[in-house]
Short mmCIF file of N, CA, C and O in Angstrom, two decimals:
data_model
loop_
_atom_site.label_atom_id
_atom_site.label_comp_id
_atom_site.label_asym_id
_atom_site.label_seq_id
_atom_site.Cartn_x
_atom_site.Cartn_y
_atom_site.Cartn_z
N MET A 1 1.44 11.68 60.38
CA MET A 1 2.61 11.50 61.22
C MET A 1 3.00 12.86 61.81
O MET A 1 2.96 13.87 61.14
N GLU A 2 3.36 12.85 63.06
CA GLU A 2 3.81 14.06 63.74
C GLU A 2 5.24 13.87 64.22
O GLU A 2 5.70 12.75 64.42
N ILE A 3 5.93 14.97 64.43
CA ILE A 3 7.29 14.93 64.96
C ILE A 3 7.20 14.90 66.48
O ILE A 3 6.61 15.79 67.09
N GLY A 4 7.79 13.89 67.10
CA GLY A 4 7.73 13.73 68.55
C GLY A 4 8.85 14.48 69.26
O GLY A 4 9.75 15.07 68.65
N LYS A 5 8.80 14.45 70.58
CA LYS A 5 9.77 15.16 71.42
C LYS A 5 11.20 14.65 71.22
O LYS A 5 12.14 15.43 71.19
N GLU A 6 11.35 13.33 71.07
CA GLU A 6 12.70 12.77 70.91
C GLU A 6 13.33 13.19 69.59
O GLU A 6 14.51 13.50 69.53
N LEU A 7 12.54 13.19 68.52
CA LEU A 7 13.06 13.63 67.23
C LEU A 7 13.34 15.14 67.25
O LEU A 7 14.30 15.60 66.63
N MET A 8 12.54 15.90 67.97
CA MET A 8 12.78 17.34 68.08
C MET A 8 14.12 17.63 68.76
O MET A 8 14.78 18.61 68.44
N LYS A 9 14.55 16.74 69.67
CA LYS A 9 15.87 16.92 70.30
C LYS A 9 16.97 16.83 69.25
O LYS A 9 17.95 17.56 69.31
N VAL A 10 16.81 15.93 68.27
CA VAL A 10 17.78 15.80 67.18
C VAL A 10 17.71 17.04 66.27
O VAL A 10 18.74 17.58 65.86
N LEU A 11 16.50 17.50 65.98
CA LEU A 11 16.32 18.63 65.06
C LEU A 11 16.65 19.98 65.68
O LEU A 11 16.87 20.95 64.95
N ASN A 12 16.70 20.07 66.99
CA ASN A 12 17.03 21.34 67.65
C ASN A 12 18.53 21.57 67.76
O ASN A 12 18.96 22.64 68.19
N LYS A 13 19.34 20.59 67.38
CA LYS A 13 20.79 20.75 67.41
C LYS A 13 21.25 21.53 66.18
O LYS A 13 20.54 21.64 65.18
N VAL A 14 22.47 22.06 66.25
CA VAL A 14 23.06 22.77 65.13
C VAL A 14 24.09 21.84 64.48
O VAL A 14 24.90 21.22 65.16
N TYR A 15 24.02 21.74 63.15
CA TYR A 15 24.89 20.87 62.38
C TYR A 15 25.72 21.70 61.40
O TYR A 15 25.65 22.92 61.41
N GLU A 16 26.46 21.02 60.55
CA GLU A 16 27.25 21.70 59.53
C GLU A 16 26.31 22.49 58.61
O GLU A 16 25.29 21.97 58.16
N PRO A 17 26.64 23.76 58.32
CA PRO A 17 25.76 24.59 57.50
C PRO A 17 25.61 24.08 56.07
O PRO A 17 26.53 23.52 55.49
N SER A 18 24.42 24.29 55.51
CA SER A 18 24.09 24.02 54.11
C SER A 18 24.48 22.62 53.64
O SER A 18 25.12 22.45 52.61
N THR A 19 24.10 21.61 54.41
CA THR A 19 24.40 20.23 54.04
C THR A 19 23.15 19.37 54.19
O THR A 19 22.15 19.79 54.77
N MET A 20 23.25 18.15 53.68
CA MET A 20 22.21 17.15 53.86
C MET A 20 22.78 16.09 54.77
O MET A 20 23.84 15.54 54.50
N LYS A 21 22.12 15.82 55.88
CA LYS A 21 22.59 14.86 56.88
C LYS A 21 21.63 13.68 56.90
O LYS A 21 20.42 13.87 56.93
N GLU A 22 22.17 12.46 56.86
CA GLU A 22 21.37 11.25 56.92
C GLU A 22 21.72 10.45 58.17
O GLU A 22 22.89 10.40 58.55
N MET A 23 20.71 9.85 58.79
CA MET A 23 20.94 9.01 59.96
C MET A 23 19.74 8.11 60.18
O MET A 23 18.71 8.26 59.52
N VAL A 24 19.87 7.20 61.12
CA VAL A 24 18.78 6.33 61.51
C VAL A 24 18.25 6.83 62.85
O VAL A 24 19.02 7.09 63.77
N PHE A 25 16.93 6.99 62.94
CA PHE A 25 16.29 7.40 64.18
C PHE A 25 15.24 6.36 64.51
O PHE A 25 14.25 6.20 63.79
N LYS A 26 15.48 5.62 65.59
CA LYS A 26 14.62 4.51 65.99
C LYS A 26 14.48 3.55 64.81
O LYS A 26 15.46 3.05 64.31
N ARG A 27 13.28 3.33 64.33
CA ARG A 27 13.08 2.39 63.21
C ARG A 27 12.99 3.10 61.87
O ARG A 27 12.72 2.48 60.85
N TYR A 28 13.23 4.40 61.83
CA TYR A 28 13.11 5.19 60.60
C TYR A 28 14.47 5.64 60.09
O TYR A 28 15.40 5.87 60.86
N ASP A 29 14.55 5.81 58.79
CA ASP A 29 15.67 6.50 58.17
C ASP A 29 15.25 7.96 58.06
O ASP A 29 14.12 8.26 57.66
N ILE A 30 16.15 8.87 58.43
CA ILE A 30 15.84 10.29 58.30
C ILE A 30 16.96 10.98 57.52
O ILE A 30 18.11 10.56 57.56
N ALA A 31 16.59 12.03 56.84
CA ALA A 31 17.54 12.90 56.16
C ALA A 31 17.02 14.31 56.32
O ALA A 31 15.82 14.56 56.21
N PHE A 32 17.93 15.24 56.63
CA PHE A 32 17.50 16.63 56.75
C PHE A 32 18.53 17.56 56.15
O PHE A 32 19.72 17.28 56.13
N LYS A 33 18.03 18.65 55.61
CA LYS A 33 18.86 19.69 55.00
C LYS A 33 18.97 20.82 56.00
O LYS A 33 18.00 21.18 56.65
N THR A 34 20.17 21.39 56.11
CA THR A 34 20.39 22.50 57.05
C THR A 34 20.50 23.83 56.29
O THR A 34 20.86 23.86 55.11
N ASP A 35 20.21 24.92 57.00
CA ASP A 35 20.34 26.25 56.41
C ASP A 35 21.77 26.77 56.59
O ASP A 35 22.66 26.03 56.99
N GLU A 36 21.97 28.05 56.33
CA GLU A 36 23.31 28.66 56.40
C GLU A 36 23.88 28.67 57.83
O GLU A 36 25.09 28.76 58.03
N GLN A 37 23.01 28.60 58.84
CA GLN A 37 23.46 28.57 60.23
C GLN A 37 23.55 27.15 60.79
O GLN A 37 23.90 26.96 61.94
N GLY A 38 23.21 26.15 59.99
CA GLY A 38 23.30 24.76 60.44
C GLY A 38 22.04 24.25 61.12
O GLY A 38 22.05 23.17 61.70
N ARG A 39 20.94 24.98 61.03
CA ARG A 39 19.68 24.54 61.62
C ARG A 39 18.92 23.68 60.61
O ARG A 39 18.79 24.08 59.44
N PRO A 40 18.42 22.52 61.02
CA PRO A 40 17.61 21.70 60.10
C PRO A 40 16.35 22.45 59.68
O PRO A 40 15.66 23.03 60.51
N VAL A 41 16.08 22.47 58.35
CA VAL A 41 14.91 23.18 57.84
C VAL A 41 14.03 22.31 56.95
O VAL A 41 12.89 22.68 56.65
N LEU A 42 14.54 21.17 56.49
CA LEU A 42 13.77 20.26 55.64
C LEU A 42 14.06 18.85 56.10
O LEU A 42 15.22 18.47 56.25
N LEU A 43 13.03 18.06 56.36
CA LEU A 43 13.17 16.72 56.93
C LEU A 43 12.44 15.70 56.09
O LEU A 43 11.31 15.93 55.67
N PHE A 44 13.10 14.58 55.85
CA PHE A 44 12.49 13.42 55.20
C PHE A 44 12.59 12.27 56.20
O PHE A 44 13.67 12.00 56.73
N ILE A 45 11.46 11.60 56.46
CA ILE A 45 11.45 10.50 57.42
C ILE A 45 10.64 9.35 56.84
O ILE A 45 9.57 9.54 56.27
N GLY A 46 11.19 8.15 56.94
CA GLY A 46 10.54 6.96 56.42
C GLY A 46 11.54 5.82 56.33
O GLY A 46 12.41 5.68 57.19
N LYS A 47 11.46 5.04 55.26
CA LYS A 47 12.37 3.93 55.01
C LYS A 47 13.05 4.13 53.67
O LYS A 47 12.40 4.51 52.69
N LYS A 48 14.34 3.86 53.62
CA LYS A 48 15.07 3.95 52.36
C LYS A 48 14.71 2.77 51.47
O LYS A 48 14.58 1.64 51.94
N ASP A 49 14.59 3.04 50.17
CA ASP A 49 14.37 1.95 49.22
C ASP A 49 15.73 1.48 48.70
O ASP A 49 16.77 1.93 49.17
N ASP A 50 15.72 0.59 47.72
CA ASP A 50 16.97 0.02 47.20
C ASP A 50 17.89 1.06 46.56
O ASP A 50 19.10 0.89 46.54
N SER A 51 17.31 2.14 46.04
CA SER A 51 18.13 3.17 45.41
C SER A 51 18.60 4.24 46.39
O SER A 51 19.28 5.19 46.00
N GLY A 52 18.23 4.12 47.66
CA GLY A 52 18.68 5.07 48.68
C GLY A 52 17.75 6.24 48.91
O GLY A 52 18.06 7.14 49.69
N HIS A 53 16.60 6.26 48.25
CA HIS A 53 15.63 7.33 48.45
C HIS A 53 14.71 6.99 49.62
O HIS A 53 14.33 5.84 49.80
N ILE A 54 14.35 8.00 50.40
CA ILE A 54 13.46 7.79 51.53
C ILE A 54 12.02 7.88 51.08
O ILE A 54 11.61 8.88 50.49
N LYS A 55 11.27 6.82 51.35
CA LYS A 55 9.84 6.81 51.08
C LYS A 55 9.13 7.01 52.40
O LYS A 55 9.29 6.22 53.32
N GLY A 56 8.40 8.09 52.51
CA GLY A 56 7.72 8.41 53.77
C GLY A 56 7.15 9.80 53.71
O GLY A 56 6.51 10.18 52.74
N GLU A 57 7.43 10.59 54.74
CA GLU A 57 6.86 11.92 54.87
C GLU A 57 7.94 13.00 54.74
O GLU A 57 9.11 12.76 55.03
N ARG A 58 7.50 14.19 54.33
CA ARG A 58 8.39 15.34 54.18
C ARG A 58 7.87 16.46 55.08
O ARG A 58 6.67 16.73 55.12
N PHE A 59 8.76 17.08 55.82
CA PHE A 59 8.42 18.20 56.71
C PHE A 59 9.30 19.39 56.39
O PHE A 59 10.46 19.22 56.00
N ALA A 60 8.77 20.58 56.59
CA ALA A 60 9.54 21.81 56.41
C ALA A 60 9.40 22.65 57.68
O ALA A 60 8.33 22.68 58.29
N CYS A 61 10.49 23.30 58.06
CA CYS A 61 10.48 24.14 59.25
C CYS A 61 10.31 25.60 58.84
O CYS A 61 11.05 26.10 57.99
N ARG A 62 9.36 26.25 59.45
CA ARG A 62 9.14 27.67 59.22
C ARG A 62 9.72 28.41 60.42
O ARG A 62 9.30 28.19 61.55
N LEU A 63 10.70 29.27 60.17
CA LEU A 63 11.38 30.01 61.24
C LEU A 63 10.99 31.48 61.20
O LEU A 63 10.90 32.08 60.13
N VAL A 64 10.78 32.05 62.39
CA VAL A 64 10.59 33.49 62.54
C VAL A 64 11.78 33.97 63.36
O VAL A 64 11.98 33.53 64.49
N LEU A 65 12.58 34.85 62.74
CA LEU A 65 13.80 35.32 63.38
C LEU A 65 13.66 36.76 63.84
O LEU A 65 13.00 37.58 63.18
N ALA A 66 14.33 37.10 64.95
CA ALA A 66 14.38 38.47 65.44
C ALA A 66 15.46 39.22 64.65
O ALA A 66 16.22 38.63 63.88
N ALA A 67 15.53 40.50 64.84
CA ALA A 67 16.51 41.33 64.13
C ALA A 67 17.94 40.89 64.42
O ALA A 67 18.83 41.01 63.57
N ASP A 68 18.18 40.35 65.62
CA ASP A 68 19.54 39.91 65.98
C ASP A 68 19.84 38.50 65.49
O ASP A 68 20.93 37.98 65.72
N GLY A 69 18.89 37.86 64.81
CA GLY A 69 19.11 36.52 64.26
C GLY A 69 18.67 35.39 65.17
O GLY A 69 18.76 34.22 64.78
N SER A 70 18.19 35.70 66.35
CA SER A 70 17.73 34.65 67.25
C SER A 70 16.33 34.17 66.83
O SER A 70 15.57 34.90 66.21
N ILE A 71 16.03 32.92 67.15
CA ILE A 71 14.75 32.33 66.77
C ILE A 71 13.65 32.81 67.71
O ILE A 71 13.75 32.61 68.92
N VAL A 72 12.63 33.42 67.17
CA VAL A 72 11.48 33.85 67.94
C VAL A 72 10.47 32.71 67.99
O VAL A 72 9.88 32.43 69.02
N LYS A 73 10.29 32.05 66.84
CA LYS A 73 9.28 31.00 66.73
C LYS A 73 9.71 30.04 65.63
O LYS A 73 10.25 30.44 64.61
N ASP A 74 9.47 28.74 65.86
CA ASP A 74 9.69 27.76 64.80
C ASP A 74 8.55 26.77 64.80
O ASP A 74 7.92 26.52 65.82
N HIS A 75 8.26 26.25 63.62
CA HIS A 75 7.12 25.34 63.47
C HIS A 75 7.42 24.36 62.35
O HIS A 75 7.77 24.76 61.25
N TRP A 76 7.32 23.06 62.64
CA TRP A 76 7.51 22.02 61.63
C TRP A 76 6.15 21.67 61.04
O TRP A 76 5.22 21.35 61.76
N GLU A 77 6.06 21.73 59.71
CA GLU A 77 4.81 21.49 59.01
C GLU A 77 4.95 20.28 58.09
O GLU A 77 5.92 20.18 57.33
N ASN A 78 3.98 19.37 58.15
CA ASN A 78 3.98 18.20 57.28
C ASN A 78 3.59 18.64 55.87
O ASN A 78 2.54 19.21 55.66
N LYS A 79 4.47 18.36 54.91
CA LYS A 79 4.24 18.76 53.52
C LYS A 79 3.78 17.59 52.66
O LYS A 79 3.71 17.71 51.45
N GLY A 80 3.50 16.44 53.26
CA GLY A 80 2.99 15.31 52.51
C GLY A 80 4.04 14.24 52.27
O GLY A 80 5.04 14.13 52.98
N LYS A 81 3.81 13.45 51.24
CA LYS A 81 4.69 12.33 50.92
C LYS A 81 6.04 12.83 50.41
O LYS A 81 6.11 13.84 49.71
N ALA A 82 7.09 12.11 50.78
CA ALA A 82 8.43 12.41 50.29
C ALA A 82 8.55 11.97 48.86
O ALA A 82 8.11 10.89 48.49
N SER A 83 9.14 12.80 48.03
CA SER A 83 9.31 12.47 46.62
C SER A 83 10.42 11.44 46.46
O SER A 83 11.49 11.59 47.03
N PRO A 84 10.19 10.41 45.65
CA PRO A 84 11.23 9.39 45.47
C PRO A 84 12.41 9.91 44.66
O PRO A 84 13.45 9.28 44.61
N ASN A 85 12.30 11.10 44.06
CA ASN A 85 13.41 11.65 43.28
C ASN A 85 14.35 12.50 44.10
O ASN A 85 15.35 12.97 43.61
N PHE A 86 14.03 12.73 45.37
CA PHE A 86 14.89 13.55 46.23
C PHE A 86 15.57 12.67 47.24
O PHE A 86 14.97 11.78 47.81
N ARG A 87 16.80 12.90 47.48
CA ARG A 87 17.58 12.09 48.40
C ARG A 87 17.85 12.85 49.66
O ARG A 87 18.21 13.94 49.74
#
């Protein structure tokens, strides 16, 4: 599974810092964790089971920052199956 352009529009926004945000994107349930600046850095995408855990894929964002804190480069990497123990 790859992250498409439409999902990247959601992930390129800034949210509340250091939180876990859950939402529905098209036919998938997604949850992402934000860093101290509110940028999504960890993504879970799939379907929620009865206990509320997402079964699907897990992605992590690798950021390269400049000295002034601006993003020089970012890359979302598929880390495999989402763990059923993480929400």
